[in-house]
CSV table of C-alpha atoms in Angstrom, one decimal:
chain,number,residue,atom,x,y,z
A,1,MET,CA,52.7,43.4,-121.0
A,2,ASP,CA,54.2,46.5,-119.6
A,3,GLY,CA,54.7,47.1,-115.9
A,4,PHE,CA,51.4,49.0,-115.1
A,5,SER,CA,49.3,46.3,-116.8
A,6,LYS,CA,51.0,43.7,-114.6
A,7,TYR,CA,50.4,46.1,-111.6
A,8,LEU,CA,46.9,46.3,-112.7
A,9,VAL,CA,46.1,42.7,-113.0
A,10,ARG,CA,47.8,41.9,-109.8
A,11,ARG,CA,45.7,44.6,-108.1
A,12,VAL,CA,42.1,43.3,-109.6
A,13,PHE,CA,43.3,39.7,-108.5
A,14,GLN,CA,43.9,40.8,-105.2
A,15,PHE,CA,40.6,42.8,-105.1
A,16,PHE,CA,38.4,39.8,-105.9
A,17,LEU,CA,40.5,37.5,-103.7
A,18,VAL,CA,40.1,40.0,-100.6
A,19,VAL,CA,36.3,40.1,-101.2
A,20,PHE,CA,35.9,36.5,-101.6
A,21,LEU,CA,37.8,35.6,-98.6
A,22,GLY,CA,36.3,38.4,-96.5
A,23,ILE,CA,32.6,37.6,-97.4
A,24,THR,CA,33.3,33.8,-96.9
A,25,LEU,CA,34.7,34.5,-93.3
A,26,ALA,CA,31.8,36.8,-92.5
A,27,PHE,CA,29.4,34.0,-93.6
A,28,LEU,CA,31.3,31.4,-91.4
A,29,ILE,CA,31.2,33.6,-88.2
A,30,THR,CA,27.4,34.6,-88.6
A,31,ASN,CA,26.5,30.8,-89.3
A,32,LEU,CA,28.4,29.9,-86.0
A,33,SER,CA,26.7,32.3,-84.1
A,34,PRO,CA,24.7,30.8,-80.9
A,35,VAL,CA,21.7,32.8,-81.9
A,36,ASP,CA,19.3,31.0,-84.5
A,37,PRO,CA,17.1,33.7,-86.3
A,38,VAL,CA,14.4,31.2,-87.1
A,39,GLU,CA,14.2,29.9,-83.7
A,40,GLN,CA,13.8,33.4,-82.4
A,41,THR,CA,11.4,34.6,-84.7
A,42,VAL,CA,9.0,31.6,-84.1
A,43,SER,CA,9.5,32.4,-80.3
A,44,LEU,CA,8.5,35.8,-80.9
A,45,MET,CA,5.5,35.0,-82.9
A,46,THR,CA,4.3,32.2,-80.5
A,47,ASN,CA,4.7,34.2,-77.1
A,48,PHE,CA,1.2,35.6,-77.1
A,49,GLY,CA,-0.8,32.5,-77.0
A,50,ALA,CA,-1.1,28.8,-77.9
A,51,THR,CA,-0.4,28.1,-81.6
A,52,ASP,CA,-1.2,24.9,-83.4
A,53,PRO,CA,2.2,22.8,-83.7
A,54,ARG,CA,1.6,22.2,-87.3
A,55,ALA,CA,1.4,26.0,-88.1
A,56,VAL,CA,4.4,26.4,-86.1
A,57,GLU,CA,6.5,23.8,-88.0
A,58,LEU,CA,5.3,25.4,-91.6
A,59,MET,CA,6.2,28.7,-90.1
A,60,ARG,CA,9.7,27.3,-89.3
A,61,GLU,CA,10.3,25.8,-92.7
A,62,ALA,CA,9.2,29.1,-94.1
A,63,LEU,CA,11.3,31.1,-92.3
A,64,ARG,CA,14.4,28.8,-93.0
A,65,GLU,CA,13.7,29.1,-96.8
A,66,LEU,CA,13.4,32.8,-96.3
A,67,TYR,CA,16.5,33.2,-94.5
A,68,GLY,CA,18.6,30.9,-96.9
A,69,LEU,CA,19.1,28.5,-94.1
A,70,GLU,CA,17.9,25.1,-95.4
A,71,GLY,CA,20.1,22.1,-96.2
A,72,THR,CA,23.8,21.8,-95.3
A,73,VAL,CA,26.1,24.4,-94.4
A,74,LEU,CA,27.8,24.1,-98.0
A,75,GLU,CA,24.2,24.5,-99.5
A,76,GLN,CA,23.5,27.6,-97.5
A,77,TYR,CA,26.9,28.9,-98.4
A,78,ALA,CA,26.1,28.3,-102.2
A,79,ALA,CA,22.7,30.1,-101.6
A,80,PHE,CA,24.2,32.9,-99.8
A,81,TRP,CA,26.7,33.7,-102.7
A,82,SER,CA,23.7,33.5,-105.1
A,83,ARG,CA,22.0,36.0,-103.1
A,84,VAL,CA,25.3,38.3,-102.9
A,85,LEU,CA,25.5,38.2,-106.7
A,86,ARG,CA,21.8,39.4,-106.9
A,87,GLY,CA,22.1,42.0,-104.1
A,88,ASP,CA,19.3,40.2,-102.2
A,89,PHE,CA,20.1,39.4,-98.4
A,90,GLY,CA,16.3,38.8,-97.8
A,91,PRO,CA,14.2,40.5,-95.2
A,92,SER,CA,15.4,42.0,-91.8
A,93,LEU,CA,13.9,40.3,-89.0
A,94,SER,CA,14.3,43.4,-86.7
A,95,SER,CA,12.3,45.5,-89.3
A,96,PHE,CA,10.2,42.8,-90.9
A,97,PRO,CA,9.3,42.7,-93.7
A,98,THR,CA,11.7,45.5,-95.0
A,99,PRO,CA,14.3,44.0,-97.4
A,100,VAL,CA,18.1,44.1,-95.8
A,101,MET,CA,19.3,46.0,-98.7
A,102,SER,CA,16.7,48.7,-98.4
A,103,LEU,CA,18.2,49.4,-94.9
A,104,ILE,CA,21.7,49.1,-96.0
A,105,THR,CA,20.8,51.6,-99.1
A,106,ALA,CA,19.5,54.1,-96.6
A,107,ALA,CA,22.3,53.8,-94.3
A,108,LEU,CA,25.5,53.5,-96.6
A,109,PRO,CA,25.7,57.0,-97.6
A,110,TRP,CA,25.6,58.3,-94.2
A,111,THR,CA,28.8,56.1,-93.5
A,112,ILE,CA,30.6,56.7,-96.6
A,113,GLY,CA,30.2,60.5,-96.1
A,114,LEU,CA,31.2,60.6,-92.5
A,115,LEU,CA,34.3,58.1,-93.2
A,116,THR,CA,35.5,60.0,-96.4
A,117,LEU,CA,35.5,63.6,-94.6
A,118,SER,CA,37.0,62.3,-91.4
A,119,LEU,CA,39.7,60.3,-93.1
A,120,ALA,CA,40.4,63.0,-95.6
A,121,PHE,CA,40.9,65.5,-92.8
A,122,THR,CA,42.8,63.0,-90.7
A,123,TRP,CA,45.3,61.9,-93.3
A,124,THR,CA,45.6,65.5,-94.7
A,125,LEU,CA,46.1,67.3,-91.3
A,126,GLY,CA,48.2,64.4,-89.8
A,127,ASN,CA,50.6,64.4,-92.6
A,128,LEU,CA,51.0,68.1,-93.0
A,129,LEU,CA,51.8,68.5,-89.4
A,130,GLY,CA,54.0,65.6,-89.4
A,131,ALA,CA,56.1,66.6,-92.3
A,132,LEU,CA,56.3,70.2,-90.8
A,133,ALA,CA,57.5,69.0,-87.4
A,134,GLY,CA,60.0,66.7,-89.1
A,135,TYR,CA,61.6,69.2,-91.3
A,136,PHE,CA,61.2,72.3,-88.8
A,137,ARG,CA,62.4,70.8,-85.8
A,138,SER,CA,63.0,73.6,-83.6
A,139,ASN,CA,59.5,75.3,-84.3
A,140,LEU,CA,57.8,75.4,-80.7
A,141,ALA,CA,54.3,75.5,-81.9
A,142,LEU,CA,54.9,72.4,-84.1
A,143,LYS,CA,56.4,70.7,-81.0
A,144,LEU,CA,53.2,71.7,-79.0
A,145,ALA,CA,51.0,70.5,-81.8
A,146,GLY,CA,52.7,67.3,-81.9
A,147,ALA,CA,52.6,66.4,-78.1
A,148,ALA,CA,48.8,67.3,-78.1
A,149,VAL,CA,47.9,64.6,-81.1
A,150,MET,CA,50.1,62.2,-79.7
A,151,ALA,CA,48.3,62.5,-76.2
A,152,LEU,CA,45.2,61.9,-78.0
A,153,HIS,CA,46.2,59.0,-80.2
A,154,PRO,CA,46.1,56.2,-77.5
A,155,VAL,CA,42.7,57.1,-76.2
A,156,PRO,CA,39.8,55.1,-77.7
A,157,ALA,CA,37.5,56.7,-80.1
A,158,TYR,CA,34.4,56.3,-78.1
A,159,ILE,CA,36.1,57.9,-75.0
A,160,ILE,CA,36.7,61.0,-77.1
A,161,GLY,CA,33.4,60.7,-78.4
A,162,LEU,CA,31.8,60.7,-74.8
A,163,VAL,CA,33.9,63.7,-73.8
A,164,LEU,CA,32.9,65.8,-76.9
A,165,LEU,CA,29.3,64.6,-76.3
A,166,LEU,CA,29.5,65.8,-72.6
A,167,ILE,CA,31.2,69.1,-73.6
A,168,PHE,CA,29.0,70.2,-76.6
A,169,GLY,CA,25.9,68.3,-75.7
A,170,PHE,CA,25.5,69.4,-72.2
A,171,ALA,CA,28.1,71.6,-70.7
A,172,TRP,CA,28.0,73.8,-73.9
A,173,PRO,CA,25.1,72.8,-75.9
A,174,VAL,CA,25.8,74.2,-79.4
A,175,LEU,CA,26.0,71.1,-81.5
A,176,PRO,CA,23.5,68.4,-82.0
A,177,ILE,CA,24.6,65.0,-80.5
A,178,SER,CA,22.2,62.6,-82.1
A,179,GLY,CA,20.7,61.8,-85.6
A,180,GLY,CA,22.1,62.7,-89.1
A,181,ALA,CA,20.2,65.7,-89.8
A,182,GLN,CA,17.3,68.0,-88.6
A,183,MET,CA,13.9,65.9,-88.6
A,184,ASN,CA,11.6,68.5,-89.8
A,185,LEU,CA,13.8,69.3,-93.0
A,186,THR,CA,13.1,67.5,-96.3
A,187,PRO,CA,15.8,65.7,-97.8
A,188,GLY,CA,17.5,67.1,-100.6
A,189,PHE,CA,20.3,69.2,-102.3
A,190,THR,CA,19.5,72.4,-100.5
A,191,TRP,CA,21.6,74.4,-98.4
A,192,ASP,CA,19.6,73.9,-95.3
A,193,TYR,CA,19.5,70.3,-95.5
A,194,ILE,CA,23.4,69.9,-96.5
A,195,ARG,CA,24.2,72.5,-93.4
A,196,SER,CA,22.3,70.4,-91.1
A,197,ILE,CA,24.0,67.3,-92.2
A,198,LEU,CA,27.4,69.1,-91.7
A,199,ILE,CA,26.3,70.2,-88.3
A,200,HIS,CA,25.0,66.9,-87.1
A,201,GLY,CA,28.3,65.0,-88.6
A,202,THR,CA,30.6,67.3,-86.7
A,203,LEU,CA,30.8,65.5,-83.3
A,204,PRO,CA,31.1,62.0,-85.0
A,205,ALA,CA,33.5,63.2,-87.5
A,206,LEU,CA,35.8,65.2,-84.8
A,207,SER,CA,35.7,61.8,-82.6
A,208,LEU,CA,37.5,59.9,-85.4
A,209,VAL,CA,39.9,62.9,-86.5
A,210,LEU,CA,41.3,63.6,-83.2
A,211,VAL,CA,42.0,59.8,-82.5
A,212,GLY,CA,43.4,59.4,-85.9
A,213,ILE,CA,45.7,62.4,-86.3
A,214,GLY,CA,48.5,60.7,-84.1
A,215,SER,CA,49.1,58.0,-86.0
A,216,TRP,CA,49.7,59.8,-89.3
A,217,PHE,CA,51.8,62.6,-87.4
A,218,ILE,CA,54.1,60.1,-85.9
A,219,SER,CA,55.0,58.1,-89.0
A,220,MET,CA,55.3,61.2,-91.4
A,221,ARG,CA,57.4,63.0,-88.6
A,222,SER,CA,59.8,59.9,-88.6
A,223,LEU,CA,59.7,59.4,-92.3
A,224,VAL,CA,60.7,63.1,-93.0
A,225,SER,CA,63.3,63.0,-90.2
A,226,ASN,CA,65.0,60.5,-92.3
A,227,ILE,CA,64.7,61.9,-95.6
A,228,VAL,CA,66.2,65.2,-94.4
A,229,THR,CA,69.3,63.4,-94.0
A,230,ASP,CA,69.8,62.1,-97.5
A,231,ASP,CA,72.3,63.2,-99.7
A,232,HIS,CA,70.0,65.0,-102.3
A,233,VAL,CA,68.3,67.0,-99.5
A,234,VAL,CA,71.7,67.8,-98.1
A,235,TYR,CA,73.0,68.8,-101.5
A,236,ALA,CA,69.9,70.8,-102.4
A,237,GLU,CA,70.5,72.9,-99.1
A,238,LEU,CA,74.0,73.5,-99.7
A,239,GLY,CA,73.1,74.5,-103.4
A,240,GLY,CA,71.0,77.3,-101.8
A,241,VAL,CA,67.7,75.8,-102.8
A,242,ALA,CA,64.8,77.6,-101.0
A,243,SER,CA,63.5,75.7,-98.1
A,244,ARG,CA,60.0,75.7,-99.1
A,245,LYS,CA,60.9,74.1,-102.4
A,246,ILE,CA,63.2,71.5,-100.5
A,247,PHE,CA,60.2,70.7,-98.1
A,248,SER,CA,57.4,70.2,-100.8
A,249,GLN,CA,59.4,69.0,-103.5
A,250,TYR,CA,62.4,66.8,-102.1
A,251,VAL,CA,61.1,65.7,-98.5
A,252,ALA,CA,57.1,65.8,-98.4
A,253,ARG,CA,56.5,64.2,-101.7
A,254,ASN,CA,58.8,61.3,-101.3
A,255,ALA,CA,57.4,60.6,-97.5
A,256,LEU,CA,53.9,60.6,-99.0
A,257,LEU,CA,54.5,57.3,-100.8
A,258,PRO,CA,54.4,55.1,-97.9
A,259,GLN,CA,51.7,57.2,-96.3
A,260,LEU,CA,49.4,56.5,-99.3
A,261,THR,CA,50.0,52.8,-98.7
A,262,GLY,CA,49.3,53.1,-95.0
A,263,LEU,CA,46.0,55.0,-96.2
A,264,ALA,CA,44.7,51.8,-97.9
A,265,LEU,CA,45.7,49.6,-94.5
A,266,SER,CA,44.0,52.0,-92.4
A,267,LEU,CA,40.5,51.9,-94.1
A,268,GLY,CA,39.3,48.7,-92.2
A,269,ASN,CA,40.4,50.0,-89.0
A,270,ILE,CA,38.6,53.5,-89.1
A,271,PHE,CA,35.5,51.6,-90.2
A,272,GLY,CA,35.6,49.7,-86.9
A,273,GLY,CA,36.1,52.8,-85.2
A,274,ALA,CA,33.1,54.2,-86.8
A,275,VAL,CA,30.8,51.5,-85.8
A,276,ILE,CA,31.1,52.4,-81.9
A,277,ILE,CA,30.9,56.2,-83.0
A,278,GLU,CA,27.8,55.8,-84.9
A,279,PHE,CA,26.1,54.0,-82.1
A,280,LEU,CA,27.2,56.6,-79.6
A,281,PHE,CA,25.9,59.6,-81.5
A,282,ASN,CA,22.8,57.7,-83.2
A,283,TYR,CA,24.1,58.5,-86.5
A,284,PRO,CA,22.0,56.5,-89.1
A,285,GLY,CA,24.9,54.8,-90.8
A,286,MET,CA,26.0,51.1,-91.3
A,287,GLY,CA,27.6,51.0,-87.7
A,288,ARG,CA,24.5,51.8,-85.9
A,289,LEU,CA,22.4,49.5,-88.1
A,290,LEU,CA,25.4,46.4,-87.4
A,291,ILE,CA,24.8,46.8,-83.7
A,292,GLN,CA,21.2,47.0,-83.8
A,293,GLY,CA,21.3,43.6,-86.0
A,294,ILE,CA,23.6,42.2,-83.3
A,295,TYR,CA,21.4,42.9,-80.3
A,296,ARG,CA,18.2,41.7,-82.1
A,297,GLY,CA,19.9,38.4,-83.4
A,298,ASP,CA,19.1,39.8,-87.0
A,299,TYR,CA,20.9,37.1,-89.1
A,300,SER,CA,20.2,38.9,-92.4
A,301,LEU,CA,21.1,42.2,-91.4
A,302,VAL,CA,24.3,41.2,-89.8
A,303,LEU,CA,25.5,39.3,-92.8
A,304,GLY,CA,24.3,42.0,-95.2
A,305,VAL,CA,25.8,45.2,-93.4
A,306,THR,CA,29.1,43.0,-93.1
A,307,THR,CA,29.4,41.8,-96.7
A,308,MET,CA,28.7,45.4,-97.8
A,309,SER,CA,31.3,46.8,-95.6
A,310,ILE,CA,33.8,44.4,-97.0
A,311,ILE,CA,32.8,45.4,-100.4
A,312,ALA,CA,33.1,49.0,-100.0
A,313,VAL,CA,36.4,48.8,-97.8
A,314,ALA,CA,38.0,46.7,-100.8
A,315,VAL,CA,36.8,49.0,-103.5
A,316,ALA,CA,38.3,52.2,-101.6
A,317,VAL,CA,41.4,50.1,-101.3
A,318,PHE,CA,41.4,49.1,-104.9
A,319,ILE,CA,40.9,52.8,-106.0
A,320,ILE,CA,44.0,53.9,-103.8
A,321,ASP,CA,45.9,51.2,-105.6
A,322,LEU,CA,45.1,52.8,-108.8
A,323,VAL,CA,46.0,56.2,-107.7
A,324,TYR,CA,49.4,55.1,-106.3
A,325,PRO,CA,51.4,54.7,-109.9
A,326,LEU,CA,50.2,58.6,-110.6
A,327,ILE,CA,52.3,59.3,-107.6
A,328,ASP,CA,55.3,56.9,-108.1
A,329,PRO,CA,56.5,56.4,-111.4
A,330,ARG,CA,58.4,53.2,-110.5
A,331,VAL,CA,55.2,51.3,-110.4
A,332,ARG,CA,54.4,52.0,-114.2
A,333,LEU,CA,57.9,51.3,-115.2
A,334,GLY,CA,58.3,48.1,-112.9
């Protein structure tokens, strides 16, 4: 077995291990929640008048079966994994009787689109500015840009979102502050609908981009500052190699390797930030769905959203791991 095959086997094993542990942890945390979805549903259904106790008990038993809450914790855990493998999380309490997977299927593309675009802009722009600032250290414009992104870095994403909402939603109302697209447009691959999606997603994406650029800028500038003192870079400069070629081939390319690893590690963090941003802008993604489920005690919805989020992040990290050997030949040969 060659180096790349060993690398691939390790990454596949790591992928399944992360998914298994993450979903198990999500089940345990949700199961320990003080909110009982069955009792909450029974309470909602019996608030409007007297109900026969026998009917209430039958309703309670039916709901426990419906939500997979029968038996011991181990039996519930086994039933839960059976549902995960079938892609069936049961009906949503807050949108009864709509299946949880129907809600997730409708919300997942919005979150994937928002996170993909914002992360691509954040990673690319942050690394580009950081590499340029680390190599051209006397450039005033790069120094000012670095100061700006580092000032925004420690600010929480929801604070940036609130500021953008006040500026572009009220003080200068040029961008929509709620929803994923214009309501009177028919969804489809038309320019009007795609344009509406991009406009509605500008503020949520910008909130994530402004906060995220700082970390990539700082780490990339630090990496480049160390690489420019290496012997091969100094030798290339003394040999008269053009600065542009030294920057792109000798410095930036080497500095990108650890940044690609950092990209995989950052996926979980950016999803956590997107949860609040989606709720703030009423964006129809997984974050808003998760908060809705938490507020309403929707056991199935919370568990379904958490499970699908874990799988989505794990798949994204796995894809990045597969791309890594194309950039670093040592992985293929190791």
